Structure formats: structure tokens, C-alpha cells
Amino acid sequence: MDAIKVLIYIAIFPGFLFQSVFSTYLEWLDRKLYARMQNRLGPLYTGWNGILQPVADILKLFAKEDIVPASADKFMFNLMPVLSLASVFAAGLYLPIWHLTSYNSFEGDLIVVAYLLAIPSFALFLAGWFSVSPFSLIGATRVLTQLFAYEVPFFLALLTPAVMAGSWKIATISSYPWTSGSWWVIPVQLIAFGVALLTLQAKLERVPFDSPEAETEVVGGPLTEYSGKKLGMFRLQKDILLFVGSALVAALFLGGFGGGIILGCIQLVLKTIFVVILLSVVRAACARIRIDQIVTFSWKYLAPASLVQLLIVLLIKGWKGVA
Amino acid sequence: MLKRLVKWARVKSPWILHFNSGACNACDIEILAALMPHYDLERFGILLKASPRHADVLICSGPVTKQVAKRLKRIYDQMPEPKFVVAVGACACSGGAFRGCYNVMEGVDQVIPVSAYVPGCPVKPEAIIDGVAKLLGKLQQSAA
Ligand code: SF4
């Protein structure tokens, strides 16, 4: 019985099926909001208000011819899309939706998820590297440079709620306000929330941190040589990363998805949408910054800000311990 | 069933690649105007892609100079099947103002197969959208 249950978790909810469907919805929402903020309408004729647009894009890509360039390393070229897709799927399974995911949650799964979320960036770098074309090589080195910029502030930001809750388990961290009744931790962690949002934006390579795939400079970045199925996989991977990243930020900083199975699912959907809306606003409001500016910005402002946040949390914890 | 689904996806999500094969630039400006928020081609799922590997529809403007012909062919070969070509402007259709010049090929169809012609010098953005829409309509009617 338990085996069947776990299979259902992995395959349907909150596993592959739910992640794929919901993440395409999120992409639609993101595109629509982005279009509205540019005084456009966005996708309109594919399904209700264009809601099926991302599905159509991915289906079309899967049905297209699949070219492997002669100069590319075939094995790595084919492996990378699968690897990155698999890692984000796996990371999504650790999202703490009430007790549904308790079968795989353990002390320290936050680190596992952070690791799983770092793999797509490396896969992207290797994908660009092994396509062997000038554009994809430049894009790949930019991916790696950007990784150095945002990864440490991202981890520091994730550390804050972990220190606050005194645990490395995502489920414990996200249910901390529910179990201890201390909802004031949410406003206290605002700085880390902001840092996590911006670094997530950089992880997703969206404006203003999209210099790895700046199409006006390096064509398609690391994905220049990808076509058909593999490009479709990368697109799906990006959508799911958007979902998993937003849901993780919502779980850690916005009080998680507690309060029973139905309330938990509703909260998962609403809080994730809230985070995606914030990300879309950032995307629409900014212009692309150069790769060196990204590094400077991360290390001059984001990393110190998350350190300050950590200090605040530690002081509060110490003060509470004394009192 | 699967074929119909794929056809639906194809019609709903044409990604375009813009290539200037020796145009006087007026047509290119009109193509860009068609992509601006005023006409908002994303309504139809049309996105401008930078890499030929990602694109479904190649939009060509210009009469194809002898120098650019080889590159146009290479770009076309780099696109994955199924692919379509739209010739935008009188030049791209037949050579237009440059017809008879010693250095041009007189039309995109001299080099690669063309699916739709949009005449005009320069073409109106509305005409480009109409041309692409007609191409999609044709695709919709074609047997899978
Ligand atoms: S059709 Fe006219 S406007 Fe367009 S590229 Fe040719 S000469 Fe220029």
C-alpha cells in the first residue's frame, strides 16, 4: 500500500504530472503579466486567453526535427537536457505540502534541494560547452560566472529561516510559524526574502540577469545549438524550476503550506503565484545588466544584505534565549 | 489524434527568425514594427527567436545578393524540420527594385523554397501579419 502511495506522490501529486501542468500555467501567467506591463495582450488565441500557449510551444518542440551538430559531443549534448529536467523534478518532490511529502523528508533535505537546484545551471553550462559553437561557448562561460555571483547569496538567504527554526528540514522550517505560533518571523525575514527573490531570478536567467542568453549578443546562449525535443526539455525544465524555486521561497519565507491537505494545496498554489507575480514585476521593470555588473551587484549588495539578515536573526534568537 | 494535436501545436506556436538577405532596410523596419507592442504578435504565439535552430518560420527580406545566397542557404539548412519561409517585400518575391542588377539573385525562391509571398515596397506590418496568418491557415487545412 505504501509503495503505491509513494508512486502516486512521485508520478501525480506533487510529482511529475502536477509539476508539469502547474508550471506551464505559471509560465502563461508570467508571460501574460509581462505583456500587460508592456501594454500588450500577450498570448490570446491558444485556449482560454492563451492559457495553453506554453503547452503548444512544448508540444511543437517535441514534434520537431532534432539536430545534433556535427562538432558537438553527442553523449553530453544528449545527456544534459535529461539531467537538468530530472534534477528539478526531484527537487520538486521535497516541497513540504502538509504531510504528503513526509515520506522523503529528513533532517538536511534543504541542502539536498539547494544542490538539486544548482544542477540545472551546471547542465546548462555543460550543454553550451559541448555544443561547441562560439555563441554557446560565450553563453556557457557567462552561465558559470553568473553562478558564482548568485549561488552564495542564495544559500545565505536560505540559511536565515533554517537558523530561525533551528532545523535543516524544509518541513520543520516551513511549519515553524504554525507550530510555534510566532508569525512575526515573516516580516523579520524580509531582507532574506528579497535576496532570495533576486537570486532566484538570476538562477532562472531572467531579466535583469539574463546575460547568459542575451539574444541580442550571443544568439541563444548555451542553447543556441539545441533544437526540437531537447530544447523542449530545457523549456520545460525552466518552467518547473520557476515553480519549484518559487514554491521553495514561499515555503521558507511565507509561512509554508500548513493547515491540512486542502488548505495546504490552496496555499501552495496561491503563495507560488504570489512569488511568480513578484518575479514578473522585476522582469518587466528592469533592463539587462552586464555580467560584471551582476557579479558586483551580488557580492557588494546581496551577500552583505543576507549577512546582515543572518545577524539580525541570530541576535533575536540569542535575546529570546536569554529572556 | 496525436497528429492533430501536433498540428494544433504547430499552428499555435510559430517562432520566427528574421533574416535580411540584402534588403534596403525599409522592409526590416516594417517587420520590426509588426513585432512591436502595437501589433503584439505574441497574441498568436509568435515569438522572435535569434537562433535558426529554434525557429519554425524564416522571414526573409531582400532580393538575395550573390554574396548572401550561400549564407541564406546555410541558415535554412540549420533550421529543424518542419520549416517555412516567408518572403517579405517586392524584392524578396521577385527582385523588385533591384531586378536585373548584376549582383542579385532576383528573389528568395531562387535559393530556397518559399511558402508565402508578401509583396509591397515596403510592405505594411498588417500585410506581414496577414501573410503569416494565411500561411498558418494553409497549414491548418493541410492534411496533418
Ligand atoms: S521591397 Fe522595397 S522596401 Fe523592401 S527591401 Fe526591397 S526595395 Fe526595400
PDB file of C-alpha atoms in Angstrom, chain A residues 2-176:
ATOM      1  CA  ASP A   2       2.717   2.394   0.971  1.00  0.00           C
ATOM      2  CA  ALA A   3       4.597   1.690  -2.225  1.00  0.00           C
ATOM      3  CA  ILE A   4       1.542   2.625  -4.306  1.00  0.00           C
ATOM      4  CA  LYS A   5       1.093   5.796  -2.317  1.00  0.00           C
ATOM      5  CA  VAL A   6       4.678   6.821  -2.856  1.00  0.00           C
ATOM      6  CA  LEU A   7       4.351   6.056  -6.563  1.00  0.00           C
ATOM      7  CA  ILE A   8       1.303   8.301  -6.742  1.00  0.00           C
ATOM      8  CA  TYR A   9       3.220  11.058  -4.959  1.00  0.00           C
ATOM      9  CA  ILE A  10       6.064  10.793  -7.417  1.00  0.00           C
ATOM     10  CA  ALA A  11       4.014  10.424 -10.581  1.00  0.00           C
ATOM     11  CA  ILE A  12       0.943  12.572  -9.963  1.00  0.00           C
ATOM     12  CA  PHE A  13       0.859  14.890  -6.969  1.00  0.00           C
ATOM     13  CA  PRO A  14       3.108  16.672  -6.115  1.00  0.00           C
ATOM     14  CA  GLY A  15       5.217  14.816  -8.635  1.00  0.00           C
ATOM     15  CA  PHE A  16       5.704  14.913 -12.373  1.00  0.00           C
ATOM     16  CA  LEU A  17       2.168  15.457 -13.611  1.00  0.00           C
ATOM     17  CA  PHE A  18       1.217  18.233 -11.238  1.00  0.00           C
ATOM     18  CA  GLN A  19       4.582  19.936 -11.648  1.00  0.00           C
ATOM     19  CA  SER A  20       4.408  19.882 -15.440  1.00  0.00           C
ATOM     20  CA  VAL A  21       0.850  21.153 -15.637  1.00  0.00           C
ATOM     21  CA  PHE A  22       1.127  23.786 -12.964  1.00  0.00           C
ATOM     22  CA  SER A  23       4.470  25.078 -14.210  1.00  0.00           C
ATOM     23  CA  THR A  24       3.122  25.638 -17.729  1.00  0.00           C
ATOM     24  CA  TYR A  25       0.289  27.577 -16.138  1.00  0.00           C
ATOM     25  CA  LEU A  26       2.852  29.663 -14.267  1.00  0.00           C
ATOM     26  CA  GLU A  27       4.717  30.384 -17.491  1.00  0.00           C
ATOM     27  CA  TRP A  28       1.481  31.559 -19.062  1.00  0.00           C
ATOM     28  CA  LEU A  29       0.799  33.782 -16.061  1.00  0.00           C
ATOM     29  CA  ASP A  30       4.294  35.194 -16.245  1.00  0.00           C
ATOM     30  CA  ARG A  31       4.075  35.911 -19.973  1.00  0.00           C
ATOM     31  CA  LYS A  32       0.637  37.427 -19.641  1.00  0.00           C
ATOM     32  CA  LEU A  33       1.658  39.729 -16.803  1.00  0.00           C
ATOM     33  CA  TYR A  34       4.821  40.688 -18.631  1.00  0.00           C
ATOM     34  CA  ALA A  35       2.773  41.531 -21.714  1.00  0.00           C
ATOM     35  CA  ARG A  36       0.217  43.536 -19.736  1.00  0.00           C
ATOM     36  CA  MET A  37       3.003  45.555 -18.142  1.00  0.00           C
ATOM     37  CA  GLN A  38       4.303  46.336 -21.621  1.00  0.00           C
ATOM     38  CA  ASN A  39       0.847  47.430 -22.704  1.00  0.00           C
ATOM     39  CA  ARG A  40       0.341  44.302 -24.796  1.00  0.00           C
ATOM     40  CA  LEU A  41      -2.153  41.492 -24.577  1.00  0.00           C
ATOM     41  CA  GLY A  42       0.150  38.502 -24.599  1.00  0.00           C
ATOM     42  CA  PRO A  43      -0.943  35.040 -25.766  1.00  0.00           C
ATOM     43  CA  LEU A  44      -4.616  35.233 -26.635  1.00  0.00           C
ATOM     44  CA  TYR A  45      -5.879  32.591 -29.040  1.00  0.00           C
ATOM     45  CA  THR A  46      -4.458  29.343 -27.704  1.00  0.00           C
ATOM     46  CA  GLY A  47      -7.101  28.042 -25.363  1.00  0.00           C
ATOM     47  CA  TRP A  48      -8.874  30.378 -22.944  1.00  0.00           C
ATOM     48  CA  ASN A  49      -6.912  33.646 -23.115  1.00  0.00           C
ATOM     49  CA  GLY A  50      -3.912  31.748 -24.426  1.00  0.00           C
ATOM     50  CA  ILE A  51      -3.605  29.588 -21.343  1.00  0.00           C
ATOM     51  CA  LEU A  52      -2.415  26.644 -23.454  1.00  0.00           C
ATOM     52  CA  GLN A  53       0.348  28.639 -25.144  1.00  0.00           C
ATOM     53  CA  PRO A  54       3.249  27.078 -23.183  1.00  0.00           C
ATOM     54  CA  VAL A  55       1.772  23.616 -23.785  1.00  0.00           C
ATOM     55  CA  ALA A  56       1.577  24.305 -27.522  1.00  0.00           C
ATOM     56  CA  ASP A  57       5.170  25.560 -27.544  1.00  0.00           C
ATOM     57  CA  ILE A  58       6.489  22.473 -25.808  1.00  0.00           C
ATOM     58  CA  LEU A  59       4.383  20.041 -27.872  1.00  0.00           C
ATOM     59  CA  LYS A  60       5.556  21.685 -31.062  1.00  0.00           C
ATOM     60  CA  LEU A  61       9.186  21.452 -29.981  1.00  0.00           C
ATOM     61  CA  PHE A  62       8.772  17.776 -29.136  1.00  0.00           C
ATOM     62  CA  ALA A  63       7.410  17.091 -32.624  1.00  0.00           C
ATOM     63  CA  LYS A  64      10.202  18.905 -34.424  1.00  0.00           C
ATOM     64  CA  GLU A  65      13.317  17.566 -36.032  1.00  0.00           C
ATOM     65  CA  ASP A  66      16.128  17.052 -33.557  1.00  0.00           C
ATOM     66  CA  ILE A  67      19.526  18.144 -34.816  1.00  0.00           C
ATOM     67  CA  VAL A  68      22.823  17.257 -33.174  1.00  0.00           C
ATOM     68  CA  PRO A  69      25.573  19.462 -34.615  1.00  0.00           C
ATOM     69  CA  ALA A  70      28.465  17.566 -36.177  1.00  0.00           C
ATOM     70  CA  SER A  71      31.024  19.243 -33.936  1.00  0.00           C
ATOM     71  CA  ALA A  72      29.141  18.624 -30.694  1.00  0.00           C
ATOM     72  CA  ASP A  73      29.967  15.914 -28.172  1.00  0.00           C
ATOM     73  CA  LYS A  74      26.989  13.616 -28.776  1.00  0.00           C
ATOM     74  CA  PHE A  75      26.829  11.941 -25.379  1.00  0.00           C
ATOM     75  CA  MET A  76      26.993  15.093 -23.274  1.00  0.00           C
ATOM     76  CA  PHE A  77      24.812  17.006 -25.731  1.00  0.00           C
ATOM     77  CA  ASN A  78      22.052  14.426 -25.334  1.00  0.00           C
ATOM     78  CA  LEU A  79      22.509  13.881 -21.609  1.00  0.00           C
ATOM     79  CA  MET A  80      22.275  17.481 -20.404  1.00  0.00           C
ATOM     80  CA  PRO A  81      18.572  18.218 -21.076  1.00  0.00           C
ATOM     81  CA  VAL A  82      17.546  14.957 -19.376  1.00  0.00           C
ATOM     82  CA  LEU A  83      19.810  15.575 -16.410  1.00  0.00           C
ATOM     83  CA  SER A  84      18.579  19.103 -15.782  1.00  0.00           C
ATOM     84  CA  LEU A  85      14.929  18.096 -16.158  1.00  0.00           C
ATOM     85  CA  ALA A  86      15.378  15.153 -13.786  1.00  0.00           C
ATOM     86  CA  SER A  87      17.076  17.248 -11.126  1.00  0.00           C
ATOM     87  CA  VAL A  88      14.352  19.899 -10.978  1.00  0.00           C
ATOM     88  CA  PHE A  89      11.665  17.210 -10.883  1.00  0.00           C
ATOM     89  CA  ALA A  90      13.462  15.569  -7.988  1.00  0.00           C
ATOM     90  CA  ALA A  91      13.835  18.876  -6.168  1.00  0.00           C
ATOM     91  CA  GLY A  92      10.091  19.449  -6.524  1.00  0.00           C
ATOM     92  CA  LEU A  93       9.359  16.246  -4.627  1.00  0.00           C
ATOM     93  CA  TYR A  94      10.789  17.772  -1.447  1.00  0.00           C
ATOM     94  CA  LEU A  95       8.307  20.619  -1.299  1.00  0.00           C
ATOM     95  CA  PRO A  96       6.610  20.414   2.093  1.00  0.00           C
ATOM     96  CA  ILE A  97       2.922  20.146   1.214  1.00  0.00           C
ATOM     97  CA  TRP A  98       1.404  19.316   4.568  1.00  0.00           C
ATOM     98  CA  HIS A  99       2.218  15.633   5.351  1.00  0.00           C
ATOM     99  CA  LEU A 100       2.178  14.475   1.740  1.00  0.00           C
ATOM    100  CA  THR A 101       5.918  14.629   1.324  1.00  0.00           C
ATOM    101  CA  SER A 102       6.865  13.299   4.734  1.00  0.00           C
ATOM    102  CA  TYR A 103       7.936  10.011   3.140  1.00  0.00           C
ATOM    103  CA  ASN A 104      11.099  11.590   1.809  1.00  0.00           C
ATOM    104  CA  SER A 105      11.764  14.490   4.135  1.00  0.00           C
ATOM    105  CA  PHE A 106      14.667  14.184   6.531  1.00  0.00           C
ATOM    106  CA  GLU A 107      16.981  16.393   8.549  1.00  0.00           C
ATOM    107  CA  GLY A 108      19.107  18.181   5.972  1.00  0.00           C
ATOM    108  CA  ASP A 109      16.888  17.977   2.905  1.00  0.00           C
ATOM    109  CA  LEU A 110      17.241  21.743   2.463  1.00  0.00           C
ATOM    110  CA  ILE A 111      20.836  21.142   1.425  1.00  0.00           C
ATOM    111  CA  VAL A 112      19.781  18.404  -0.970  1.00  0.00           C
ATOM    112  CA  VAL A 113      17.259  20.701  -2.616  1.00  0.00           C
ATOM    113  CA  ALA A 114      19.801  23.519  -2.891  1.00  0.00           C
ATOM    114  CA  TYR A 115      22.149  21.030  -4.531  1.00  0.00           C
ATOM    115  CA  LEU A 116      19.476  19.732  -6.898  1.00  0.00           C
ATOM    116  CA  LEU A 117      18.586  23.283  -7.870  1.00  0.00           C
ATOM    117  CA  ALA A 118      22.226  24.019  -8.674  1.00  0.00           C
ATOM    118  CA  ILE A 119      22.467  21.133 -11.151  1.00  0.00           C
ATOM    119  CA  PRO A 120      20.417  22.807 -13.943  1.00  0.00           C
ATOM    120  CA  SER A 121      22.897  25.678 -14.078  1.00  0.00           C
ATOM    121  CA  PHE A 122      25.799  23.267 -14.421  1.00  0.00           C
ATOM    122  CA  ALA A 123      23.874  21.263 -17.005  1.00  0.00           C
ATOM    123  CA  LEU A 124      23.267  24.477 -18.919  1.00  0.00           C
ATOM    124  CA  PHE A 125      26.947  25.316 -18.766  1.00  0.00           C
ATOM    125  CA  LEU A 126      27.975  21.848 -19.960  1.00  0.00           C
ATOM    126  CA  ALA A 127      25.281  21.920 -22.656  1.00  0.00           C
ATOM    127  CA  GLY A 128      26.729  25.128 -24.019  1.00  0.00           C
ATOM    128  CA  TRP A 129      30.280  23.899 -23.614  1.00  0.00           C
ATOM    129  CA  PHE A 130      29.738  20.664 -25.509  1.00  0.00           C
ATOM    130  CA  SER A 131      27.725  22.227 -28.341  1.00  0.00           C
ATOM    131  CA  VAL A 132      30.997  23.799 -29.488  1.00  0.00           C
ATOM    132  CA  SER A 133      29.821  26.918 -31.194  1.00  0.00           C
ATOM    133  CA  PRO A 134      31.197  30.377 -30.401  1.00  0.00           C
ATOM    134  CA  PHE A 135      27.867  31.701 -29.173  1.00  0.00           C
ATOM    135  CA  SER A 136      27.133  28.775 -26.917  1.00  0.00           C
ATOM    136  CA  LEU A 137      30.670  28.879 -25.501  1.00  0.00           C
ATOM    137  CA  ILE A 138      30.333  32.548 -24.546  1.00  0.00           C
ATOM    138  CA  GLY A 139      26.897  31.820 -23.125  1.00  0.00           C
ATOM    139  CA  ALA A 140      28.261  28.864 -21.150  1.00  0.00           C
ATOM    140  CA  THR A 141      31.065  30.867 -19.543  1.00  0.00           C
ATOM    141  CA  ARG A 142      28.544  33.539 -18.633  1.00  0.00           C
ATOM    142  CA  VAL A 143      26.321  30.919 -17.004  1.00  0.00           C
ATOM    143  CA  LEU A 144      29.226  29.845 -14.843  1.00  0.00           C
ATOM    144  CA  THR A 145      30.266  33.405 -13.965  1.00  0.00           C
ATOM    145  CA  GLN A 146      26.720  34.188 -13.003  1.00  0.00           C
ATOM    146  CA  LEU A 147      26.566  31.026 -10.916  1.00  0.00           C
ATOM    147  CA  PHE A 148      29.476  32.292  -8.827  1.00  0.00           C
ATOM    148  CA  ALA A 149      27.611  35.545  -8.337  1.00  0.00           C
ATOM    149  CA  TYR A 150      24.210  34.359  -7.143  1.00  0.00           C
ATOM    150  CA  GLU A 151      24.790  30.962  -5.575  1.00  0.00           C
ATOM    151  CA  VAL A 152      26.354  32.129  -2.294  1.00  0.00           C
ATOM    152  CA  PRO A 153      23.783  34.869  -1.565  1.00  0.00           C
ATOM    153  CA  PHE A 154      21.059  32.339  -2.435  1.00  0.00           C
ATOM    154  CA  PHE A 155      22.393  29.837   0.092  1.00  0.00           C
ATOM    155  CA  LEU A 156      22.859  32.555   2.720  1.00  0.00           C
ATOM    156  CA  ALA A 157      19.273  33.650   2.195  1.00  0.00           C
ATOM    157  CA  LEU A 158      18.024  30.074   2.578  1.00  0.00           C
ATOM    158  CA  LEU A 159      20.095  29.780   5.729  1.00  0.00           C
ATOM    159  CA  THR A 160      18.149  32.507   7.521  1.00  0.00           C
ATOM    160  CA  PRO A 161      14.850  30.663   8.055  1.00  0.00           C
ATOM    161  CA  ALA A 162      16.796  27.497   8.795  1.00  0.00           C
ATOM    162  CA  VAL A 163      18.649  29.227  11.625  1.00  0.00           C
ATOM    163  CA  MET A 164      15.414  30.782  12.816  1.00  0.00           C
ATOM    164  CA  ALA A 165      13.677  27.415  13.041  1.00  0.00           C
ATOM    165  CA  GLY A 166      16.802  25.670  14.246  1.00  0.00           C
ATOM    166  CA  SER A 167      16.492  22.887  11.702  1.00  0.00           C
ATOM    167  CA  TRP A 168      17.731  21.812   8.277  1.00  0.00           C
ATOM    168  CA  LYS A 169      14.482  20.108   7.423  1.00  0.00           C
ATOM    169  CA  ILE A 170      12.279  22.031   4.987  1.00  0.00           C
ATOM    170  CA  ALA A 171       9.121  20.640   6.548  1.00  0.00           C
ATOM    171  CA  THR A 172      10.145  21.835  10.031  1.00  0.00           C
ATOM    172  CA  ILE A 173      11.221  25.253   8.760  1.00  0.00           C
ATOM    173  CA  SER A 174       8.035  25.856   6.832  1.00  0.00           C
ATOM    174  CA  SER A 175       5.798  24.737   9.668  1.00  0.00           C
ATOM    175  CA  TYR A 176       7.744  26.744  12.257  1.00  0.00           C
TER     176      TYR A 176
END
